[in-house]
Amino acid sequence: MNSTFSPFENALIGLPVSHVWRGHGSAIFVELGRLTPSTRVRRDGSIGNPLGEITLMIEWSWRIERPRSILGGSWSSERRWPGMFKKLQGTKVLGAKLVGALPEIELSLSNGLRLVSFMTAEGQPEWGLICRNDLQCTLGVRAGRLAVGELTPNISSQRTASGGR
């Protein structure tokens, strides 16, 4: 087990998937744990998505796996995404691990599905955790290694996602 990831793994296990939403392009946000209403107001006047105790953000390459096949992912028809997201909501995280020489994240869920990040372009894996719980920090990948960062007020209350397919 990666000692840097261990506290994050422990924090993720048992949390419910409370909300899943799409960011820019094929970025997805998975809100885990108790939700807090957003204070962000969009340009159209609507309120932003609620925030979980922990947010998993995957910028562009991801897939949802069944036990023996792929349900779909970032290259699936975007019309299928809401149905796939609905299958994640209400489940609990049974396991969280890092896979690959360059760390990608995999969440195993109580309904048998797995959510996996996997970068398919040059650069670094493009996923991150924003922890608003006791950890109060962020986790991502820099230079092929896990990087822990401070949770700033800007990151804590709002997020932006760039990227695409």
Short mmCIF file of N, CA and C in Angstrom, two decimals:
data_model
loop_
_atom_site.label_atom_id
_atom_site.label_comp_id
_atom_site.label_asym_id
_atom_site.label_seq_id
_atom_site.Cartn_x
_atom_site.Cartn_y
_atom_site.Cartn_z
N MET A 1 0.84 -1.19 0.00
CA MET A 1 0.00 0.00 0.00
C MET A 1 0.89 1.25 0.00
N ASN A 2 0.50 2.25 -0.74
CA ASN A 2 1.23 3.51 -0.80
C ASN A 2 0.93 4.31 0.47
N SER A 3 1.97 4.66 1.22
CA SER A 3 1.76 5.35 2.50
C SER A 3 1.15 6.74 2.32
N THR A 4 1.42 7.41 1.19
CA THR A 4 0.79 8.70 0.93
C THR A 4 -0.70 8.53 0.69
N PHE A 5 -1.09 7.45 0.02
CA PHE A 5 -2.49 7.23 -0.33
C PHE A 5 -3.31 6.67 0.83
N SER A 6 -2.68 6.00 1.76
CA SER A 6 -3.37 5.30 2.84
C SER A 6 -4.42 6.14 3.58
N PRO A 7 -4.12 7.37 4.02
CA PRO A 7 -5.15 8.15 4.71
C PRO A 7 -6.35 8.48 3.80
N PHE A 8 -6.09 8.65 2.51
CA PHE A 8 -7.15 8.95 1.56
C PHE A 8 -8.01 7.70 1.34
N GLU A 9 -7.37 6.56 1.20
CA GLU A 9 -8.09 5.29 1.06
C GLU A 9 -9.00 5.08 2.26
N ASN A 10 -8.47 5.27 3.45
CA ASN A 10 -9.27 5.09 4.67
C ASN A 10 -10.45 6.06 4.72
N ALA A 11 -10.24 7.29 4.27
CA ALA A 11 -11.31 8.29 4.28
C ALA A 11 -12.39 7.99 3.26
N LEU A 12 -12.02 7.38 2.13
CA LEU A 12 -12.98 7.10 1.06
C LEU A 12 -13.88 5.90 1.38
N ILE A 13 -13.32 4.88 2.00
CA ILE A 13 -14.07 3.63 2.22
C ILE A 13 -15.27 3.90 3.12
N GLY A 14 -16.41 3.44 2.65
CA GLY A 14 -17.66 3.60 3.38
C GLY A 14 -18.47 4.82 3.01
N LEU A 15 -17.86 5.76 2.29
CA LEU A 15 -18.62 6.96 1.92
C LEU A 15 -19.62 6.65 0.81
N PRO A 16 -20.79 7.25 0.87
CA PRO A 16 -21.75 7.09 -0.23
C PRO A 16 -21.40 8.02 -1.39
N VAL A 17 -21.74 7.56 -2.59
CA VAL A 17 -21.67 8.42 -3.76
C VAL A 17 -22.96 9.24 -3.73
N SER A 18 -22.83 10.51 -3.38
CA SER A 18 -23.99 11.36 -3.14
C SER A 18 -24.45 12.13 -4.36
N HIS A 19 -23.54 12.44 -5.26
CA HIS A 19 -23.88 13.26 -6.43
C HIS A 19 -22.78 13.06 -7.47
N VAL A 20 -23.16 12.96 -8.74
CA VAL A 20 -22.20 12.86 -9.84
C VAL A 20 -22.61 13.88 -10.88
N TRP A 21 -21.64 14.65 -11.35
CA TRP A 21 -21.97 15.66 -12.35
C TRP A 21 -20.84 15.82 -13.35
N ARG A 22 -21.21 16.38 -14.47
CA ARG A 22 -20.28 16.59 -15.58
C ARG A 22 -19.71 18.00 -15.51
N GLY A 23 -18.40 18.09 -15.70
CA GLY A 23 -17.75 19.39 -15.83
C GLY A 23 -17.59 19.73 -17.30
N HIS A 24 -16.57 20.47 -17.62
CA HIS A 24 -16.28 20.86 -19.00
C HIS A 24 -15.80 19.64 -19.79
N GLY A 25 -16.24 19.52 -21.02
CA GLY A 25 -15.82 18.39 -21.85
C GLY A 25 -16.26 17.07 -21.24
N SER A 26 -15.31 16.18 -21.01
CA SER A 26 -15.67 14.89 -20.43
C SER A 26 -15.24 14.78 -18.97
N ALA A 27 -14.92 15.90 -18.34
CA ALA A 27 -14.57 15.88 -16.91
C ALA A 27 -15.79 15.48 -16.09
N ILE A 28 -15.55 14.64 -15.08
CA ILE A 28 -16.63 14.28 -14.17
C ILE A 28 -16.20 14.56 -12.74
N PHE A 29 -17.20 14.83 -11.92
CA PHE A 29 -17.01 15.09 -10.50
C PHE A 29 -17.91 14.13 -9.74
N VAL A 30 -17.31 13.41 -8.79
CA VAL A 30 -18.05 12.45 -7.97
C VAL A 30 -17.99 12.99 -6.55
N GLU A 31 -19.15 13.40 -6.04
CA GLU A 31 -19.24 13.96 -4.70
C GLU A 31 -19.55 12.83 -3.73
N LEU A 32 -18.68 12.66 -2.74
CA LEU A 32 -18.78 11.55 -1.80
C LEU A 32 -19.07 12.07 -0.40
N GLY A 33 -19.95 11.35 0.31
CA GLY A 33 -20.26 11.73 1.68
C GLY A 33 -21.36 12.77 1.75
N ARG A 34 -21.46 13.38 2.91
CA ARG A 34 -22.49 14.38 3.18
C ARG A 34 -22.31 15.57 2.24
N LEU A 35 -23.41 16.02 1.65
CA LEU A 35 -23.38 17.15 0.71
C LEU A 35 -23.61 18.47 1.43
N THR A 36 -22.92 19.50 0.95
CA THR A 36 -23.13 20.86 1.39
C THR A 36 -23.56 21.65 0.17
N PRO A 37 -24.65 22.42 0.27
CA PRO A 37 -25.07 23.22 -0.89
C PRO A 37 -23.95 24.16 -1.33
N SER A 38 -23.85 24.36 -2.61
CA SER A 38 -22.84 25.24 -3.17
C SER A 38 -23.20 26.69 -2.90
N THR A 39 -22.19 27.51 -2.74
CA THR A 39 -22.40 28.96 -2.61
C THR A 39 -22.09 29.65 -3.94
N ARG A 40 -21.67 28.86 -4.92
CA ARG A 40 -21.30 29.40 -6.23
C ARG A 40 -22.57 29.67 -7.05
N VAL A 41 -22.64 30.85 -7.63
CA VAL A 41 -23.76 31.21 -8.50
C VAL A 41 -23.22 31.25 -9.93
N ARG A 42 -23.87 30.50 -10.80
CA ARG A 42 -23.46 30.46 -12.21
C ARG A 42 -23.88 31.74 -12.92
N ARG A 43 -23.35 31.94 -14.10
CA ARG A 43 -23.69 33.13 -14.90
C ARG A 43 -25.18 33.24 -15.16
N ASP A 44 -25.85 32.07 -15.29
CA ASP A 44 -27.29 32.11 -15.57
C ASP A 44 -28.13 32.33 -14.31
N GLY A 45 -27.47 32.50 -13.15
CA GLY A 45 -28.17 32.75 -11.90
C GLY A 45 -28.48 31.50 -11.09
N SER A 46 -28.27 30.33 -11.66
CA SER A 46 -28.55 29.09 -10.92
C SER A 46 -27.40 28.80 -9.95
N ILE A 47 -27.70 28.00 -8.96
CA ILE A 47 -26.70 27.62 -7.96
C ILE A 47 -25.88 26.44 -8.48
N GLY A 48 -24.60 26.42 -8.17
CA GLY A 48 -23.70 25.36 -8.59
C GLY A 48 -24.03 24.03 -7.92
N ASN A 49 -23.30 23.00 -8.29
CA ASN A 49 -23.49 21.67 -7.75
C ASN A 49 -23.11 21.62 -6.28
N PRO A 50 -23.78 20.76 -5.50
CA PRO A 50 -23.41 20.62 -4.09
C PRO A 50 -22.02 19.99 -3.97
N LEU A 51 -21.40 20.20 -2.83
CA LEU A 51 -20.05 19.71 -2.57
C LEU A 51 -20.09 18.56 -1.58
N GLY A 52 -19.34 17.50 -1.85
CA GLY A 52 -19.25 16.39 -0.92
C GLY A 52 -18.13 16.60 0.08
N GLU A 53 -18.06 15.70 1.06
CA GLU A 53 -16.95 15.73 2.01
C GLU A 53 -15.64 15.50 1.26
N ILE A 54 -15.70 14.63 0.25
CA ILE A 54 -14.58 14.40 -0.65
C ILE A 54 -15.11 14.44 -2.08
N THR A 55 -14.39 15.11 -2.95
CA THR A 55 -14.72 15.13 -4.38
C THR A 55 -13.63 14.41 -5.14
N LEU A 56 -14.04 13.46 -5.99
CA LEU A 56 -13.11 12.87 -6.95
C LEU A 56 -13.38 13.54 -8.28
N MET A 57 -12.34 14.15 -8.84
CA MET A 57 -12.44 14.80 -10.13
C MET A 57 -11.56 14.01 -11.10
N ILE A 58 -12.14 13.65 -12.24
CA ILE A 58 -11.37 13.01 -13.30
C ILE A 58 -11.54 13.89 -14.54
N GLU A 59 -10.43 14.45 -15.01
CA GLU A 59 -10.55 15.46 -16.07
C GLU A 59 -10.98 14.93 -17.41
N TRP A 60 -10.47 13.80 -17.86
CA TRP A 60 -10.96 13.42 -19.17
C TRP A 60 -10.94 11.97 -19.52
N SER A 61 -10.17 11.12 -19.01
CA SER A 61 -10.26 9.72 -19.40
C SER A 61 -10.69 8.89 -18.21
N TRP A 62 -11.86 8.30 -18.32
CA TRP A 62 -12.43 7.51 -17.23
C TRP A 62 -13.35 6.46 -17.82
N ARG A 63 -13.60 5.43 -17.01
CA ARG A 63 -14.58 4.44 -17.42
C ARG A 63 -15.22 3.84 -16.19
N ILE A 64 -16.41 3.29 -16.41
CA ILE A 64 -17.15 2.59 -15.36
C ILE A 64 -17.20 1.13 -15.78
N GLU A 65 -16.67 0.27 -14.92
CA GLU A 65 -16.58 -1.15 -15.23
C GLU A 65 -17.60 -1.95 -14.45
N ARG A 66 -18.18 -2.92 -15.13
CA ARG A 66 -18.96 -3.98 -14.48
C ARG A 66 -17.94 -5.05 -14.07
N PRO A 67 -18.38 -6.10 -13.37
CA PRO A 67 -17.42 -7.15 -13.01
C PRO A 67 -16.70 -7.78 -14.20
N ARG A 68 -17.35 -7.90 -15.37
CA ARG A 68 -16.72 -8.58 -16.51
C ARG A 68 -16.80 -7.80 -17.82
N SER A 69 -17.17 -6.54 -17.75
CA SER A 69 -17.25 -5.74 -18.97
C SER A 69 -17.22 -4.25 -18.61
N ILE A 70 -17.14 -3.42 -19.62
CA ILE A 70 -17.15 -1.97 -19.43
C ILE A 70 -18.57 -1.45 -19.67
N LEU A 71 -19.14 -0.79 -18.67
CA LEU A 71 -20.45 -0.18 -18.81
C LEU A 71 -20.37 1.01 -19.77
N GLY A 72 -19.33 1.81 -19.63
CA GLY A 72 -19.15 2.96 -20.50
C GLY A 72 -18.08 3.87 -19.93
N GLY A 73 -17.87 4.99 -20.62
CA GLY A 73 -16.84 5.90 -20.14
C GLY A 73 -16.81 7.19 -20.91
N SER A 74 -15.69 7.88 -20.80
CA SER A 74 -15.57 9.22 -21.37
C SER A 74 -15.68 9.25 -22.89
N TRP A 75 -15.49 8.13 -23.56
CA TRP A 75 -15.66 8.08 -25.00
C TRP A 75 -17.00 7.49 -25.43
N SER A 76 -17.83 7.13 -24.47
CA SER A 76 -19.18 6.66 -24.79
C SER A 76 -20.03 7.84 -25.25
N SER A 77 -21.14 7.54 -25.87
CA SER A 77 -22.08 8.59 -26.27
C SER A 77 -22.47 9.40 -25.04
N GLU A 78 -22.38 10.71 -25.15
CA GLU A 78 -22.72 11.58 -24.02
C GLU A 78 -24.17 11.43 -23.59
N ARG A 79 -25.03 10.94 -24.47
CA ARG A 79 -26.43 10.69 -24.09
C ARG A 79 -26.54 9.59 -23.05
N ARG A 80 -25.54 8.69 -23.00
CA ARG A 80 -25.55 7.58 -22.04
C ARG A 80 -25.05 7.99 -20.66
N TRP A 81 -24.34 9.10 -20.57
CA TRP A 81 -23.70 9.49 -19.32
C TRP A 81 -24.67 9.64 -18.15
N PRO A 82 -25.80 10.34 -18.30
CA PRO A 82 -26.69 10.49 -17.14
C PRO A 82 -27.14 9.13 -16.56
N GLY A 83 -27.42 8.17 -17.42
CA GLY A 83 -27.81 6.84 -16.94
C GLY A 83 -26.67 6.14 -16.21
N MET A 84 -25.44 6.31 -16.73
CA MET A 84 -24.28 5.72 -16.06
C MET A 84 -24.05 6.39 -14.71
N PHE A 85 -24.16 7.71 -14.66
CA PHE A 85 -23.96 8.44 -13.40
C PHE A 85 -24.99 8.00 -12.37
N LYS A 86 -26.22 7.78 -12.83
CA LYS A 86 -27.29 7.36 -11.91
C LYS A 86 -26.97 6.01 -11.27
N LYS A 87 -26.29 5.13 -12.00
CA LYS A 87 -25.91 3.82 -11.45
C LYS A 87 -24.85 3.95 -10.35
N LEU A 88 -24.11 5.04 -10.34
CA LEU A 88 -23.11 5.27 -9.30
C LEU A 88 -23.73 5.84 -8.03
N GLN A 89 -24.71 6.72 -8.20
CA GLN A 89 -25.30 7.42 -7.06
C GLN A 89 -26.00 6.44 -6.12
N GLY A 90 -25.79 6.69 -4.83
CA GLY A 90 -26.42 5.86 -3.81
C GLY A 90 -25.61 4.64 -3.42
N THR A 91 -24.54 4.35 -4.16
CA THR A 91 -23.68 3.23 -3.80
C THR A 91 -22.70 3.70 -2.72
N LYS A 92 -21.97 2.76 -2.14
CA LYS A 92 -20.93 3.09 -1.17
C LYS A 92 -19.58 2.64 -1.70
N VAL A 93 -18.54 3.36 -1.32
CA VAL A 93 -17.18 2.99 -1.70
C VAL A 93 -16.74 1.83 -0.82
N LEU A 94 -16.47 0.68 -1.46
CA LEU A 94 -15.98 -0.49 -0.74
C LEU A 94 -14.47 -0.57 -0.76
N GLY A 95 -13.85 0.01 -1.79
CA GLY A 95 -12.40 -0.02 -1.91
C GLY A 95 -11.91 1.13 -2.75
N ALA A 96 -10.70 1.55 -2.47
CA ALA A 96 -10.03 2.61 -3.24
C ALA A 96 -8.58 2.19 -3.36
N LYS A 97 -8.08 2.22 -4.59
CA LYS A 97 -6.67 1.86 -4.77
C LYS A 97 -6.08 2.60 -5.94
N LEU A 98 -4.75 2.58 -5.98
CA LEU A 98 -4.01 3.14 -7.09
C LEU A 98 -3.58 1.99 -7.98
N VAL A 99 -3.64 2.21 -9.29
CA VAL A 99 -3.25 1.18 -10.25
C VAL A 99 -2.27 1.78 -11.25
N GLY A 100 -1.34 0.97 -11.72
CA GLY A 100 -0.41 1.38 -12.75
C GLY A 100 0.87 1.99 -12.21
N ALA A 101 1.88 2.04 -13.07
CA ALA A 101 3.16 2.64 -12.71
C ALA A 101 3.01 4.14 -12.47
N LEU A 102 2.17 4.79 -13.28
CA LEU A 102 1.77 6.17 -13.03
C LEU A 102 0.42 6.07 -12.34
N PRO A 103 0.27 6.61 -11.14
CA PRO A 103 -0.91 6.30 -10.34
C PRO A 103 -2.23 6.80 -10.93
N GLU A 104 -3.08 5.84 -11.23
CA GLU A 104 -4.47 6.11 -11.59
C GLU A 104 -5.31 5.62 -10.42
N ILE A 105 -6.52 6.14 -10.27
CA ILE A 105 -7.36 5.78 -9.13
C ILE A 105 -8.48 4.85 -9.57
N GLU A 106 -8.82 3.92 -8.69
CA GLU A 106 -9.93 3.00 -8.93
C GLU A 106 -10.78 2.94 -7.66
N LEU A 107 -12.07 3.20 -7.81
CA LEU A 107 -13.02 3.05 -6.71
C LEU A 107 -13.89 1.84 -6.98
N SER A 108 -13.99 0.93 -6.02
CA SER A 108 -14.89 -0.21 -6.09
C SER A 108 -16.13 0.14 -5.30
N LEU A 109 -17.30 -0.08 -5.91
CA LEU A 109 -18.56 0.35 -5.31
C LEU A 109 -19.42 -0.84 -4.88
N SER A 110 -20.35 -0.56 -4.00
CA SER A 110 -21.18 -1.60 -3.38
C SER A 110 -22.10 -2.32 -4.35
N ASN A 111 -22.34 -1.77 -5.54
CA ASN A 111 -23.19 -2.46 -6.52
C ASN A 111 -22.36 -3.26 -7.53
N GLY A 112 -21.07 -3.44 -7.26
CA GLY A 112 -20.21 -4.23 -8.14
C GLY A 112 -19.52 -3.44 -9.24
N LEU A 113 -19.85 -2.17 -9.38
CA LEU A 113 -19.20 -1.34 -10.39
C LEU A 113 -17.88 -0.79 -9.86
N ARG A 114 -17.00 -0.45 -10.80
CA ARG A 114 -15.73 0.21 -10.48
C ARG A 114 -15.63 1.46 -11.34
N LEU A 115 -15.15 2.54 -10.76
CA LEU A 115 -14.87 3.78 -11.48
C LEU A 115 -13.35 3.91 -11.55
N VAL A 116 -12.83 4.04 -12.77
CA VAL A 116 -11.39 4.03 -12.98
C VAL A 116 -10.97 5.22 -13.82
N SER A 117 -9.91 5.90 -13.41
CA SER A 117 -9.31 6.94 -14.24
C SER A 117 -8.21 6.29 -15.07
N PHE A 118 -7.98 6.83 -16.27
CA PHE A 118 -6.87 6.34 -17.08
C PHE A 118 -6.56 7.35 -18.17
N MET A 119 -5.47 8.05 -17.99
CA MET A 119 -5.07 9.07 -18.96
C MET A 119 -4.63 8.40 -20.26
N THR A 120 -5.09 8.94 -21.39
CA THR A 120 -4.74 8.36 -22.69
C THR A 120 -3.93 9.31 -23.57
N ALA A 121 -3.50 10.42 -22.99
CA ALA A 121 -2.68 11.38 -23.74
C ALA A 121 -1.37 11.61 -22.99
N GLU A 122 -0.44 12.29 -23.64
CA GLU A 122 0.83 12.56 -22.99
C GLU A 122 0.64 13.45 -21.77
N GLY A 123 1.56 13.32 -20.84
CA GLY A 123 1.49 14.12 -19.63
C GLY A 123 1.33 13.26 -18.39
N GLN A 124 0.45 13.68 -17.52
CA GLN A 124 0.24 13.03 -16.23
C GLN A 124 -1.19 12.52 -16.11
N PRO A 125 -1.43 11.56 -15.21
CA PRO A 125 -2.81 11.20 -14.90
C PRO A 125 -3.56 12.46 -14.46
N GLU A 126 -4.78 12.61 -14.91
CA GLU A 126 -5.56 13.83 -14.66
C GLU A 126 -6.74 13.56 -13.74
N TRP A 127 -6.45 13.19 -12.51
CA TRP A 127 -7.49 13.02 -11.50
C TRP A 127 -7.03 13.71 -10.22
N GLY A 128 -7.97 14.00 -9.37
CA GLY A 128 -7.63 14.63 -8.10
C GLY A 128 -8.71 14.39 -7.07
N LEU A 129 -8.32 14.44 -5.82
CA LEU A 129 -9.25 14.38 -4.70
C LEU A 129 -9.22 15.72 -3.99
N ILE A 130 -10.38 16.23 -3.66
CA ILE A 130 -10.50 17.44 -2.85
C ILE A 130 -11.19 17.00 -1.57
N CYS A 131 -10.47 17.08 -0.46
CA CYS A 131 -10.97 16.57 0.82
C CYS A 131 -11.35 17.72 1.74
N ARG A 132 -12.63 17.83 2.01
CA ARG A 132 -13.15 18.86 2.90
C ARG A 132 -13.44 18.27 4.28
N ASN A 133 -13.01 17.03 4.49
CA ASN A 133 -13.22 16.34 5.76
C ASN A 133 -12.03 16.64 6.68
N ASP A 134 -11.72 15.73 7.59
CA ASP A 134 -10.60 15.94 8.52
C ASP A 134 -9.26 16.10 7.82
N LEU A 135 -9.10 15.54 6.61
CA LEU A 135 -7.83 15.64 5.89
C LEU A 135 -7.53 17.07 5.43
N GLN A 136 -8.57 17.80 5.01
CA GLN A 136 -8.44 19.20 4.59
C GLN A 136 -7.27 19.43 3.62
N CYS A 137 -7.24 18.63 2.52
CA CYS A 137 -6.16 18.80 1.55
C CYS A 137 -6.60 18.24 0.20
N THR A 138 -5.71 18.35 -0.76
CA THR A 138 -5.95 17.80 -2.09
C THR A 138 -4.92 16.73 -2.38
N LEU A 139 -5.26 15.85 -3.30
CA LEU A 139 -4.33 14.81 -3.74
C LEU A 139 -4.44 14.71 -5.26
N GLY A 140 -3.31 14.68 -5.91
CA GLY A 140 -3.27 14.52 -7.36
C GLY A 140 -1.94 13.91 -7.76
N VAL A 141 -1.61 13.99 -9.03
CA VAL A 141 -0.37 13.41 -9.54
C VAL A 141 0.45 14.51 -10.20
N ARG A 142 1.72 14.60 -9.79
CA ARG A 142 2.68 15.52 -10.40
C ARG A 142 3.98 14.76 -10.63
N ALA A 143 4.53 14.88 -11.82
CA ALA A 143 5.80 14.23 -12.17
C ALA A 143 5.75 12.73 -11.85
N GLY A 144 4.60 12.12 -12.10
CA GLY A 144 4.46 10.68 -11.93
C GLY A 144 4.31 10.19 -10.50
N ARG A 145 4.17 11.11 -9.56
CA ARG A 145 4.05 10.75 -8.15
C ARG A 145 2.85 11.45 -7.53
N LEU A 146 2.36 10.86 -6.44
CA LEU A 146 1.27 11.50 -5.71
C LEU A 146 1.76 12.81 -5.11
N ALA A 147 0.91 13.81 -5.16
CA ALA A 147 1.24 15.12 -4.61
C ALA A 147 0.08 15.59 -3.74
N VAL A 148 0.38 15.88 -2.49
CA VAL A 148 -0.61 16.38 -1.54
C VAL A 148 -0.48 17.89 -1.50
N GLY A 149 -1.63 18.58 -1.52
CA GLY A 149 -1.61 20.03 -1.48
C GLY A 149 -2.53 20.57 -0.41
N GLU A 150 -2.40 21.85 -0.16
CA GLU A 150 -3.25 22.52 0.82
C GLU A 150 -4.64 22.72 0.24
N LEU A 151 -5.62 22.69 1.10
CA LEU A 151 -6.99 23.00 0.70
C LEU A 151 -7.19 24.48 0.91
N THR A 152 -7.20 25.23 -0.18
CA THR A 152 -7.37 26.68 -0.10
C THR A 152 -8.87 27.00 -0.12
N PRO A 153 -9.26 28.16 0.37
CA PRO A 153 -10.69 28.52 0.33
C PRO A 153 -11.27 28.46 -1.08
N ASN A 154 -10.50 28.82 -2.09
CA ASN A 154 -10.98 28.80 -3.47
C ASN A 154 -11.28 27.36 -3.92
N ILE A 155 -10.38 26.42 -3.62
CA ILE A 155 -10.59 25.03 -4.01
C ILE A 155 -11.72 24.41 -3.19
N SER A 156 -11.82 24.80 -1.94
CA SER A 156 -12.82 24.21 -1.05
C SER A 156 -14.24 24.53 -1.48
N SER A 157 -14.47 25.74 -1.99
CA SER A 157 -15.83 26.15 -2.26
C SER A 157 -16.26 26.09 -3.71
N GLN A 158 -15.31 25.99 -4.62
CA GLN A 158 -15.69 25.90 -6.04
C GLN A 158 -14.61 25.19 -6.81
N ARG A 159 -14.98 24.72 -7.97
CA ARG A 159 -14.03 24.02 -8.82
C ARG A 159 -14.25 24.43 -10.26
N THR A 160 -13.18 24.35 -11.02
CA THR A 160 -13.31 24.49 -12.46
C THR A 160 -12.63 23.30 -13.09
N ALA A 161 -13.11 22.88 -14.20
CA ALA A 161 -12.50 21.74 -14.90
C ALA A 161 -12.21 22.15 -16.32
N SER A 162 -11.01 21.91 -16.74
CA SER A 162 -10.70 22.10 -18.15
C SER A 162 -10.32 20.75 -18.71
N GLY A 163 -10.25 20.66 -19.95
CA GLY A 163 -9.92 19.38 -20.56
C GLY A 163 -11.00 19.01 -21.54
N GLY A 164 -10.83 17.91 -22.17
CA GLY A 164 -11.80 17.48 -23.16
C GLY A 164 -11.55 16.04 -23.49
N ARG A 165 -12.03 15.66 -24.61
CA ARG A 165 -11.92 14.27 -24.98
C ARG A 165 -10.63 13.99 -25.67
#
